[in-house]
Amino acid sequence: MEKISVAVRFRPSIAEETAGERQWRIEDNRISLYKPLGTPISGISFAFDHVFEHSSTNASVYDILIKSIIHAAINGFNGTAFAYGQTSSGKTFTMNGSQLDPGIIPQAVRDIFDTTHMITDREFLVRVSYMEIYNEEINDLLSLGNQRLPVHENLERGVYVAGLREEIVNSADQVLELIKLGEANRHVGETNMNVRSSRSHTIFRMVIESSAKDSTSSVDAIRVSVLNLVDLAGSERIAKTGAGGVRLKEGKHINKSLMILGNVINKLSENGKHRAHIPYRDSKLTRILQPALGGNAKTSIICTVAPEEVHIEETKGTLQFASRAKSITNCAQVNEVLTDAALLKRQKQEIEELRRKLQGQHSEVLEQVILKQRNDMHKSELEREKLAMELEEERKSRQALEHHMGEQQRRIDYLNELLASNEARKVIQGTIHTHSSHEEMNSSNCMSQGNTFTTPILKGMPDQFVVKRSNYSKAFDASPLPENFMNIANGDLWLQLNKGFRTDLDALQMTPNIKYGAAHSNDTSIGTDLEEWNTKERCLNLASECRLHALQVDALKEQYDMLERKYSQLREENSSLVQTLSYSNHDVVLLKAQKDELQKDLNYEREKMRDLKEGIRLFGLAFAERECLLNSLYSKSKAMIEKFSSSQIIYDN
Ligand code: ADP
Ligand code: MG
């Protein structure tokens, strides 16, 4: 068990300080509010693990608060760091930073690659995703087509966002390019507080897997850790931001999810033993951050605050949030996975095969080919997962519709039976009427009209008839007004009956109104007619509803078929991709053989050239020797000629 580490960071003041204002003062790790005259205000003083003054840099925040989490993540611990604070207090500056002072995210990315490159006895596989929660919907920032993604949970993967694009990466620059792409897709709007105020919570996620390099055993565990770096949208007071329309709606969503985050923190900070239910499921943000809050993760929270007097209330709120957060304990442990849940394990065989085939290639080229292969495999896996999810949803909604249709059918059957029983009753009443008019016109025994079913003749009816009769036939006898439907029909049926049929109900009210006064009169056929008419009307409504549902089922079936077609198409594409890959592997082998041939030719040519050079050198030497000889011959003969001509002259004289 370890406590979440919480730090507070002040951003530089934007407004000029004026005398006569209350002020925040920092002494070591304590923040206190002072009156204008320099006396502390009692009860407003907070202590934290670290307090960063306005002049602090992102580099120091990283070194002191975040670095240890990043290194733990490399070693298999889940990690989360998030910035919390009011709008314009410096959350995005802390997470992203500037060109001169890179924030936590770029520093973490560089640190991860620098560190993993130095660990030579383990193989690492890093993948990244980037999402935002905007108006309580999860959108993929790396793929614009992935919107409104659902949160799922299972034993192997824990809580995860289904359908999110994940990119396998092998360099910091590659990740920073992806972040740039994601940033461009992020929702930002203009409020009075901050020109580029972030309107969404963003979660940059890195999954780091690693396995021992020299391991030959197939049952070796793979370490898998998830690192979340979160830039929350700022809490805001609507009056202060001047937001309206879309901005107002966003603001409400932001405030609501931050309030739920506050609730979760409050509940977690309560005495551990009496911890109540933790409302993680109340918002997408808390659901995704669940492991980071009281779960299996190392967590740091950086609470950013604005120093100006005008923001004192918000700053106080942030400091109170931070105070509660620092009492939360987490229970982080190294995550070791033996199953196929680790991507390194799932891809092991194919990648080893590829490595074998490409042996002897330049290592950089090899790594690029492997990276591409890994991403292709992971992409088709995600596609399959997404399709399976869509199919499952279709199946569920189809089941629900079929169930609903079955219910409707049962109701129709019931109403049909009701109709049939009404017919029977009419016949019986006709008999009673004839009987009484002929024999006992004034007899109270047979004509207690307010209670038709208690007549001696009806009492004699078989049980089945009584069971099938309407529950509310008695109530109809008293009053057929719509108000009475409220008490007799169940809510569901009542809603269906009311939907779109108000005029009919009005008509219902008009006609029987005349009869309402005579509800206790001797005319029993009024209630019966009305009931029959009403039953028929309901039958018609239900039948038309059934037709509508049948149409919906057809449309869903079509959609289902289409998805199935798409699924099999993707499977085909996948297998053709695998085939192409095997072709290209074959090509690689051929090319390698060609290369070896060429290399041999080249070596032969080189040798020939060496021989030629040697020949030239020997020829040169021989040539020089001959030249020397000739020169000496020439000089000898020249000397002889000169000697001869001088002796000739002497002889002539
Ligand atoms: P938030 O994300 O909390 O709404 P921002 O990070 O966008 O706020 O900060 C608002 C403004 O304040 C930005 O212009 C940012 O550059 C500046 N700022 C925030 N914190 C610092 C800091 N520590 N040092 C320098 N400038 C800062
Ligand atoms: Mg921001």
XYZ file of C-alpha atoms and ligand atoms in Angstrom:
681
model
C 0.000 0.000 0.000
C 1.306 3.415 -0.849
C -0.134 6.896 -0.822
C -0.857 8.829 -3.992
C 1.704 11.592 -4.283
C 0.166 15.013 -4.596
C 1.895 18.262 -5.495
C 0.697 21.804 -6.058
C 2.102 24.109 -8.707
C 1.614 27.871 -8.904
C 1.746 29.447 -12.320
C 3.304 32.907 -12.748
C 0.906 35.740 -12.026
C -0.705 37.361 -15.025
C -2.037 40.431 -13.219
C 0.187 42.917 -11.438
C 0.190 42.577 -7.663
C -1.410 45.507 -5.832
C -1.213 46.407 -2.180
C -4.195 45.600 -0.005
C -4.778 42.145 -1.430
C -4.769 38.765 0.219
C -1.854 36.615 -0.822
C -0.783 32.992 -0.978
C 2.578 32.331 0.654
C 4.713 29.228 0.289
C 6.954 28.027 3.113
C 8.656 24.703 2.311
C 5.770 22.460 1.362
C 3.103 24.515 3.075
C 0.761 26.980 1.413
C -1.060 29.569 3.520
C -3.290 32.511 2.792
C -2.271 35.848 4.298
C -4.238 39.009 4.968
C -3.136 42.241 3.261
C -1.315 43.306 6.423
C 0.756 40.176 6.472
C -1.018 38.097 9.101
C -1.996 34.519 8.238
C -5.682 33.723 7.900
C -6.401 30.922 10.308
C -7.638 27.603 8.923
C -6.405 28.271 5.394
C -3.104 26.466 5.362
C -2.264 23.245 3.518
C 0.775 20.941 3.389
C 1.715 18.694 0.428
C 4.433 16.331 -0.760
C 5.806 19.073 -2.976
C 4.917 22.656 -3.766
C 6.284 24.154 -6.963
C 6.652 27.924 -7.050
C 5.808 30.042 -10.084
C 9.425 29.963 -11.273
C 9.629 26.159 -11.302
C 10.215 24.394 -14.608
C 8.512 21.398 -16.150
C 11.859 19.639 -15.946
C 11.873 19.956 -12.151
C 8.241 18.815 -11.899
C 9.164 15.777 -13.992
C 12.270 14.934 -11.985
C 10.658 15.277 -8.580
C 7.143 13.980 -9.173
C 6.883 11.926 -12.354
C 10.180 10.252 -13.200
C 9.809 7.507 -10.588
C 6.365 6.569 -11.978
C 7.746 6.339 -15.522
C 10.614 4.103 -14.428
C 8.218 1.931 -12.429
C 6.042 1.610 -15.561
C 9.064 0.369 -17.506
C 9.408 -2.283 -14.795
C 5.800 -3.440 -15.026
C 3.827 -1.177 -12.648
C 0.772 0.712 -13.865
C 1.232 4.453 -13.589
C -0.948 7.544 -13.823
C -0.163 11.215 -13.648
C -2.780 13.870 -14.007
C -3.097 17.617 -13.838
C -6.086 19.023 -11.972
C -7.053 22.656 -11.537
C -9.221 25.525 -12.655
C -9.167 26.738 -16.243
C -5.980 28.663 -17.144
C -4.048 27.548 -14.069
C -1.399 25.704 -16.128
C -2.563 22.082 -16.570
C -1.853 21.885 -20.288
C 1.394 23.804 -19.824
C 2.460 21.217 -17.231
C 1.470 18.211 -19.344
C 2.566 19.417 -22.807
C 4.902 22.318 -22.039
C 6.522 24.566 -24.598
C 9.399 24.334 -27.037
C 11.812 25.674 -24.419
C 10.374 23.786 -21.480
C 8.855 20.457 -22.625
C 6.068 19.167 -20.413
C 5.576 15.886 -18.590
C 4.350 13.972 -21.657
C 7.255 14.663 -24.052
C 9.752 14.180 -21.216
C 8.179 10.853 -20.262
C 8.216 9.664 -23.877
C 11.913 10.480 -24.316
C 12.777 8.993 -20.949
C 10.995 5.728 -21.781
C 12.904 5.193 -25.030
C 16.244 6.325 -23.586
C 15.829 3.944 -20.658
C 14.536 0.926 -22.581
C 17.380 1.247 -25.116
C 19.816 0.902 -22.249
C 18.197 -2.263 -20.883
C 19.832 -4.818 -23.141
C 18.576 -8.019 -21.545
C 14.869 -7.358 -22.172
C 12.804 -6.922 -25.300
C 10.286 -4.053 -25.153
C 7.104 -3.446 -27.062
C 5.513 -0.030 -26.643
C 2.163 1.037 -28.023
C 0.337 4.315 -27.659
C -3.200 5.608 -27.860
C -4.655 9.048 -27.350
C -8.268 9.784 -26.475
C -10.454 12.582 -25.223
C -13.618 12.633 -23.168
C -15.752 15.378 -24.673
C -19.298 15.929 -23.414
C -19.108 12.506 -21.726
C -18.283 10.748 -25.012
C -14.954 9.038 -25.650
C -13.353 9.997 -28.986
C -10.178 8.636 -30.495
C -7.688 11.430 -31.148
C -5.548 9.258 -33.439
C -8.406 8.182 -35.684
C -11.218 10.614 -36.424
C -13.594 7.817 -37.447
C -13.546 6.337 -33.937
C -16.118 8.327 -32.018
C -18.305 7.556 -28.991
C -16.307 4.526 -27.993
C -17.645 2.294 -25.227
C -15.840 1.373 -22.019
C -15.607 -2.365 -21.457
C -14.203 -4.488 -18.694
C -12.982 -8.041 -18.521
C -10.754 -10.083 -16.276
C -7.765 -10.166 -18.610
C -7.699 -6.554 -19.713
C -9.429 -4.806 -16.812
C -11.216 -1.575 -17.794
C -10.519 -0.622 -21.421
C -11.883 1.515 -24.222
C -13.063 -0.787 -26.985
C -12.162 0.081 -30.584
C -9.436 2.593 -29.705
C -6.580 2.843 -32.229
C -3.272 1.679 -30.830
C -0.016 2.335 -32.647
C 3.076 0.254 -31.929
C 6.066 2.582 -31.798
C 9.827 2.329 -31.525
C 11.080 5.879 -31.180
C 10.266 9.015 -29.220
C 10.024 11.109 -32.398
C 7.393 8.794 -33.790
C 5.313 9.185 -30.600
C 5.682 12.967 -30.583
C 4.428 13.063 -34.192
C 1.365 11.041 -33.156
C 0.738 13.407 -30.241
C 0.864 16.357 -32.654
C -1.747 14.643 -34.793
C -3.923 14.033 -31.735
C -3.569 17.599 -30.488
C -4.897 18.905 -33.800
C -8.018 16.808 -33.276
C -8.586 17.928 -29.703
C -11.597 20.089 -28.835
C -10.559 23.556 -27.782
C -12.827 26.536 -27.504
C -12.593 30.172 -26.632
C -13.758 31.386 -23.244
C -12.973 34.571 -21.338
C -10.580 32.657 -19.096
C -8.251 31.136 -21.615
C -8.112 31.650 -25.346
C -7.286 27.987 -26.038
C -9.045 26.486 -23.080
C -9.225 22.718 -23.354
C -12.817 21.620 -23.509
C -12.156 17.955 -23.040
C -10.209 15.650 -20.761
C -7.421 13.994 -22.701
C -5.779 10.714 -21.818
C -2.485 9.835 -23.460
C -1.872 6.154 -22.853
C 1.229 4.036 -23.291
C 1.219 0.282 -22.837
C 4.683 -1.093 -22.145
C 5.302 -4.813 -22.512
C 8.624 -6.501 -21.903
C 10.083 -9.966 -21.756
C 13.502 -11.424 -20.968
C 15.553 -11.670 -24.184
C 17.427 -14.877 -23.464
C 14.327 -16.760 -22.350
C 13.600 -19.876 -24.345
C 10.695 -21.061 -22.264
C 7.227 -20.420 -23.650
C 5.744 -20.075 -20.159
C 7.807 -17.052 -19.208
C 5.798 -14.141 -17.877
C 5.574 -10.923 -19.812
C 5.368 -7.667 -17.913
C 2.552 -5.422 -19.071
C 2.002 -1.953 -17.668
C -0.360 0.836 -18.579
C 0.711 4.438 -18.222
C -1.933 7.183 -18.324
C -0.932 10.813 -18.672
C -4.041 12.904 -18.238
C -4.746 16.559 -18.955
C -8.110 17.358 -17.428
C -10.401 20.062 -18.699
C -10.562 22.934 -16.217
C -13.318 23.349 -13.692
C -15.043 26.640 -14.232
C -17.633 28.950 -12.826
C -19.992 29.578 -15.686
C -20.541 33.247 -14.690
C -16.811 33.902 -14.792
C -16.104 32.272 -18.131
C -19.005 34.014 -19.833
C -19.888 30.793 -21.572
C -23.162 30.277 -23.390
C -24.647 27.838 -25.931
C -22.292 25.022 -26.858
C -19.633 26.300 -24.450
C -22.149 26.272 -21.607
C -23.144 22.680 -22.368
C -19.489 21.640 -22.456
C -18.865 23.504 -19.199
C -21.683 21.639 -17.481
C -20.317 18.274 -18.631
C -16.809 19.235 -17.525
C -18.007 20.391 -14.118
C -20.152 17.293 -13.667
C -17.358 14.853 -14.412
C -14.954 16.801 -12.187
C -17.565 16.753 -9.457
C -17.799 12.970 -9.788
C -14.002 12.778 -9.672
C -14.229 14.838 -6.456
C -16.872 12.459 -5.086
C -14.685 9.452 -5.838
C -11.727 11.130 -4.136
C -13.917 12.058 -1.146
C -15.186 8.529 -0.746
C -11.692 7.078 -1.120
C -10.275 9.466 1.425
C -12.843 8.450 4.024
C -11.717 6.024 6.652
C -10.738 2.869 4.742
C -12.699 0.440 6.910
C -15.983 2.230 6.496
C -15.460 3.019 2.851
C -18.786 3.323 1.157
C -19.506 2.351 -2.444
C -17.112 4.232 -4.727
C -19.042 5.786 -7.629
C -16.448 5.061 -10.366
C -19.203 4.233 -12.829
C -20.838 7.656 -12.570
C -18.532 9.113 -15.227
C -16.329 7.880 -18.041
C -13.359 9.725 -16.544
C -13.503 7.993 -13.169
C -14.220 4.665 -14.821
C -11.088 4.909 -16.969
C -9.023 6.208 -14.047
C -10.388 3.529 -11.689
C -7.095 1.595 -11.329
C -5.288 4.882 -10.677
C -7.608 5.839 -7.824
C -7.337 3.347 -5.017
C -6.319 0.486 -7.305
C -3.324 -1.198 -8.878
C -1.257 1.808 -9.979
C 1.291 4.340 -8.877
C -0.324 7.730 -9.113
C 0.780 11.347 -8.980
C -1.551 14.300 -9.091
C -0.309 17.749 -9.912
C -2.783 20.395 -8.846
C -2.229 23.640 -10.669
C -3.365 26.915 -9.143
C -3.483 30.563 -10.148
C -1.950 32.998 -7.645
C -4.201 36.012 -8.330
C -6.584 37.325 -5.649
C -9.508 37.021 -8.061
C -9.023 33.223 -8.154
C -8.731 32.680 -4.382
C -11.976 30.710 -4.097
C -11.020 28.328 -6.930
C -7.517 27.947 -5.526
C -8.958 27.097 -2.110
C -11.188 24.475 -3.779
C -8.231 22.955 -5.629
C -6.135 22.844 -2.450
C -8.964 21.131 -0.566
C -9.265 18.566 -3.387
C -5.497 18.019 -3.237
C -5.577 17.595 0.553
C -8.190 14.868 0.312
C -6.422 13.160 -2.599
C -3.166 12.790 -0.679
C -4.786 10.478 1.860
C -5.731 7.901 -0.823
C -3.759 4.696 -0.788
C -3.069 2.533 -3.835
C -1.801 -0.980 -4.044
C 0.536 -1.212 -7.041
C 2.166 -4.443 -8.115
C 4.152 -5.659 -11.103
C 1.777 -7.030 -13.717
C 3.037 -10.281 -15.096
C 1.027 -11.982 -17.796
C 1.356 -15.597 -18.825
C -1.547 -15.705 -21.221
C -2.045 -14.411 -24.750
C -3.253 -11.128 -23.291
C 0.273 -9.821 -23.932
C 0.837 -8.639 -27.490
C 4.496 -9.673 -27.306
C 3.362 -13.228 -26.753
C 0.663 -13.223 -29.428
C 3.088 -11.920 -32.034
C 6.120 -13.910 -30.871
C 6.028 -16.696 -33.415
C 5.462 -14.570 -36.533
C 8.081 -12.038 -35.560
C 10.677 -14.714 -34.807
C 9.985 -16.244 -38.208
C 10.357 -12.888 -39.912
C 13.610 -12.225 -38.063
C 14.978 -15.571 -39.230
C 14.053 -14.828 -42.822
C 15.555 -11.375 -42.794
C 18.764 -12.462 -41.100
C 21.795 -10.585 -42.386
C 19.799 -7.455 -43.268
C 20.886 -4.086 -41.985
C 19.520 -3.843 -38.414
C 17.637 -0.562 -39.041
C 15.856 -1.963 -42.084
C 15.045 -5.105 -40.125
C 13.514 -3.131 -37.238
C 11.366 -1.073 -39.642
C 10.045 -4.191 -41.379
C 9.273 -5.788 -38.015
C 7.520 -2.650 -36.759
C 5.335 -2.541 -39.859
C 4.510 -6.209 -39.552
C 3.626 -5.794 -35.865
C 1.336 -2.831 -36.611
C -0.388 -4.646 -39.486
C -1.058 -7.661 -37.299
C -2.303 -5.537 -34.390
C -4.546 -3.470 -36.678
C -6.275 -6.504 -38.129
C -6.681 -7.865 -34.598
C -8.344 -4.618 -33.483
C -10.564 -4.622 -36.583
C -11.690 -8.148 -35.784
C -12.378 -7.180 -32.183
C -14.406 -4.161 -33.283
C -16.486 -6.205 -35.706
C -17.108 -8.909 -33.135
C -18.281 -6.191 -30.752
C -20.654 -4.711 -33.341
C -22.022 -8.148 -34.141
C -22.602 -8.833 -30.460
C -24.463 -5.541 -30.081
C -26.596 -6.322 -33.123
C -27.347 -9.751 -31.730
C -28.399 -8.259 -28.398
C -30.679 -5.635 -29.922
C -32.179 -8.272 -32.205
C -32.859 -10.484 -29.211
C -34.426 -7.572 -27.330
C -36.636 -6.770 -30.298
C -37.701 -10.371 -30.717
C -38.516 -10.516 -27.033
C -40.503 -7.305 -27.326
C -42.387 -8.676 -30.334
C -43.193 -11.857 -28.421
C -44.599 -9.706 -25.627
C -46.717 -7.753 -28.081
C -47.975 -10.972 -29.623
C -48.968 -12.282 -26.201
C -50.848 -9.063 -25.520
C -52.647 -9.314 -28.846
C -53.606 -12.906 -28.098
C -54.840 -11.865 -24.711
C -56.913 -9.034 -26.178
C -58.321 -11.329 -28.838
C -59.435 -13.690 -26.119
C -60.870 -10.739 -24.287
C -62.850 -9.804 -27.391
C -64.150 -13.325 -27.728
C -65.224 -13.369 -24.086
C -67.016 -10.030 -24.555
C -68.942 -11.529 -27.446
C -69.938 -14.392 -25.185
C -70.985 -12.015 -22.458
C -73.116 -10.037 -24.883
C -74.935 -13.182 -25.836
C -75.492 -14.007 -22.162
C -76.656 -10.492 -21.369
C -79.016 -10.656 -24.318
C -80.453 -13.806 -22.801
C -80.799 -12.179 -19.385
C -82.452 -9.161 -20.900
C -84.988 -11.217 -22.814
C -85.598 -13.383 -19.799
C -86.161 -10.464 -17.400
C -88.330 -8.430 -19.750
C -90.553 -11.389 -20.261
C -90.749 -12.620 -16.711
C -89.375 -10.448 -13.870
C -89.013 -6.949 -15.259
C -88.874 -5.342 -11.761
C -87.052 -8.039 -9.921
C -83.929 -6.660 -8.110
C -82.354 -10.136 -8.014
C -81.640 -10.255 -11.730
C -81.131 -6.571 -12.444
C -78.460 -5.363 -9.989
C -76.812 -3.442 -12.895
C -73.883 -1.982 -10.960
C -72.700 -5.525 -10.406
C -73.478 -7.496 -13.576
C -71.224 -10.449 -12.741
C -72.980 -11.130 -9.471
C -76.231 -12.079 -11.183
C -77.295 -15.608 -10.386
C -76.838 -16.633 -14.047
C -73.250 -15.334 -14.352
C -72.308 -16.959 -11.097
C -73.090 -20.156 -12.829
C -70.566 -19.528 -15.639
C -67.551 -21.848 -15.893
C -64.390 -20.727 -14.040
C -62.460 -20.248 -17.251
C -64.682 -17.445 -18.325
C -64.116 -15.568 -15.091
C -60.363 -15.995 -15.413
C -60.293 -14.627 -18.930
C -62.415 -11.604 -18.315
C -60.900 -8.160 -18.142
C -59.448 -7.077 -14.804
C -61.115 -3.794 -15.140
C -64.523 -4.731 -16.425
C -65.967 -3.866 -13.022
C -64.384 -0.451 -13.043
C -65.839 0.172 -16.519
C -69.185 -0.493 -15.087
C -68.725 2.389 -12.729
C -66.937 4.829 -15.000
C -65.156 4.522 -18.343
C -63.325 7.844 -18.010
C -59.607 7.889 -18.844
C -58.686 8.821 -15.263
C -59.796 5.390 -14.245
C -57.420 3.783 -16.753
C -54.626 5.071 -14.611
C -55.552 2.700 -11.853
C -56.305 -0.302 -13.967
C -53.715 -0.495 -16.726
C -50.098 -1.193 -15.943
C -47.734 1.725 -16.620
C -46.206 0.172 -19.705
C -49.499 -0.545 -21.374
C -50.803 2.807 -20.322
C -47.926 4.565 -22.033
C -48.445 2.588 -25.199
C -52.128 3.294 -25.192
C -51.573 6.994 -24.747
C -48.830 7.363 -27.307
C -50.290 9.335 -30.195
C -53.922 8.623 -29.392
C -54.970 11.597 -27.366
C -57.842 12.543 -29.690
C -59.356 9.122 -29.294
C -59.236 9.475 -25.565
C -60.929 12.855 -25.846
C -63.645 11.265 -27.929
C -63.879 8.566 -25.308
C -64.409 11.224 -22.702
C -67.106 13.008 -24.709
C -69.332 10.086 -25.553
C -69.484 8.381 -22.218
C -69.822 11.731 -20.450
C -73.491 11.621 -21.234
C -73.465 8.128 -19.917
C -71.284 9.000 -16.917
C -74.197 10.588 -15.159
C -76.149 7.456 -15.905
C -73.401 5.154 -14.760
C -75.709 3.715 -12.202
C -78.643 3.558 -14.556
C -80.057 0.283 -15.713
C -78.271 0.292 -19.135
C -75.441 -2.248 -18.687
C -74.682 -2.374 -22.412
C -72.925 1.074 -22.270
C -69.937 -0.220 -20.303
C -69.769 -3.366 -22.399
C -69.860 -1.502 -25.747
C -67.265 0.918 -24.594
C -65.036 -1.851 -23.337
C -65.394 -3.728 -26.603
C -64.675 -0.610 -28.637
C -61.707 0.211 -26.471
C -60.348 -3.325 -26.739
C -60.635 -3.243 -30.528
C -58.877 0.096 -30.579
C -56.014 -1.303 -28.511
C -55.823 -4.330 -30.752
C -55.438 -2.052 -33.749
C -52.766 0.010 -32.027
C -50.842 -3.031 -30.950
C -51.114 -4.561 -34.405
C -49.698 -1.402 -35.996
C -46.946 -1.344 -33.384
C -46.162 -4.953 -34.241
C -45.928 -4.083 -37.924
C -43.531 -1.288 -37.036
C -41.394 -3.644 -34.965
C -41.423 -6.203 -37.763
C -40.058 -3.490 -40.070
C -37.403 -2.625 -37.486
C -36.444 -6.286 -37.176
C -36.123 -6.507 -40.972
C -33.907 -3.429 -41.015
C -31.797 -4.847 -38.204
C -31.548 -8.172 -39.995
C -30.299 -6.365 -43.067
C -27.767 -4.468 -40.967
C -26.706 -7.699 -39.321
C -26.254 -9.374 -42.717
C -24.289 -6.407 -43.932
C -22.011 -6.558 -40.894
C -21.535 -10.258 -41.397
C -20.620 -9.611 -45.033
C -18.187 -6.911 -43.916
C -16.743 -9.291 -41.354
C -16.133 -12.053 -43.894
C -14.749 -9.457 -46.333
C -12.290 -8.330 -43.686
C -11.361 -11.915 -42.968
C -10.660 -12.378 -46.651
C -8.609 -9.204 -46.708
C -6.736 -10.435 -43.689
C -5.922 -13.784 -45.268
C -4.927 -12.096 -48.534
C -2.654 -9.815 -46.484
C -1.101 -12.855 -44.846
C -0.645 -14.372 -48.307
C 0.928 -11.182 -49.641
C 3.232 -11.221 -46.688
C 4.286 -14.770 -47.385
C 4.852 -13.791 -51.058
C 6.981 -10.874 -49.991
C 8.862 -13.137 -47.609
C 9.476 -15.418 -50.551
C 10.657 -12.413 -52.582
C 12.962 -11.491 -49.768
C 14.504 -14.959 -49.895
C 14.922 -14.698 -53.703
C 16.405 -11.255 -53.441
C 18.777 -12.489 -50.794
C 19.940 -15.312 -53.102
C 20.390 -12.802 -55.938
C 22.320 -10.581 -53.630
C 24.610 -13.468 -52.650
C 25.224 -14.240 -56.368
C 26.033 -10.622 -57.072
C 28.325 -10.549 -54.083
C 30.183 -13.570 -55.479
C 30.543 -11.899 -58.918
C 31.758 -8.779 -57.262
C 34.378 -10.675 -55.290
C 35.538 -12.420 -58.494
C 35.783 -9.067 -60.309
C 37.658 -7.623 -57.361
C 40.186 -10.435 -57.514
C 40.567 -9.959 -61.262
C 41.158 -6.304 -60.716
C 43.746 -7.041 -58.054
C 45.571 -9.366 -60.533
C 45.427 -6.739 -63.259
C 46.802 -4.132 -60.888
C 49.646 -6.493 -60.022
C 50.302 -7.096 -63.759
C 50.378 -3.359 -64.377
C 52.714 -2.875 -61.445
C 55.104 -5.590 -62.715
C 54.883 -4.200 -66.222
C 55.704 -0.765 -64.881
C 58.716 -2.144 -63.040
C 59.956 -3.978 -66.144
C 59.315 -0.882 -68.193
C 61.306 1.271 -65.812
C 64.151 -1.284 -65.849
C 64.168 -1.249 -69.651
C 64.042 2.489 -69.696
C 67.051 2.580 -67.403
C 68.888 0.175 -69.634
C 68.038 2.146 -72.744
C 69.081 5.372 -71.068
C 72.424 3.909 -70.116
C 72.847 2.489 -73.631
C 71.939 5.844 -75.064
C 74.403 7.687 -72.855
C 77.090 5.097 -73.606
C 76.570 5.358 -77.363
C 76.385 9.131 -77.069
C 79.720 9.115 -75.274
C 81.160 6.806 -77.893
C 79.949 9.065 -80.707
C 81.397 12.095 -78.991
C 84.669 10.256 -78.461
C 84.702 9.119 -82.032
C 84.010 12.604 -83.440
C 86.749 14.172 -81.276
C 89.289 11.591 -82.429
C 88.177 12.332 -86.007
C 88.902 16.024 -85.594
C 92.356 15.311 -84.204
C 93.032 12.958 -87.033
C 91.884 15.590 -89.663
C 94.186 18.199 -88.120
P -5.111 25.183 -18.351
O -4.701 24.035 -19.199
O -5.063 24.903 -16.901
O -6.415 25.778 -18.760
P -2.829 26.448 -19.569
O -1.812 25.432 -19.332
O -3.368 26.554 -20.937
O -4.038 26.364 -18.555
O -2.183 27.829 -19.086
C -2.762 29.087 -19.319
C -1.669 30.084 -19.712
O -0.713 30.235 -18.672
C -0.895 29.628 -20.930
O -0.616 30.735 -21.739
C 0.397 29.067 -20.369
O 1.464 29.192 -21.271
C 0.609 29.911 -19.123
N 1.251 29.143 -18.048
C 0.661 28.253 -17.267
N 1.526 27.742 -16.368
C 2.700 28.311 -16.610
C 4.018 28.201 -16.021
N 4.244 27.380 -14.991
N 5.001 28.948 -16.523
C 4.781 29.776 -17.555
N 3.570 29.949 -18.142
C 2.534 29.224 -17.694
Mg -5.785 23.018 -20.615
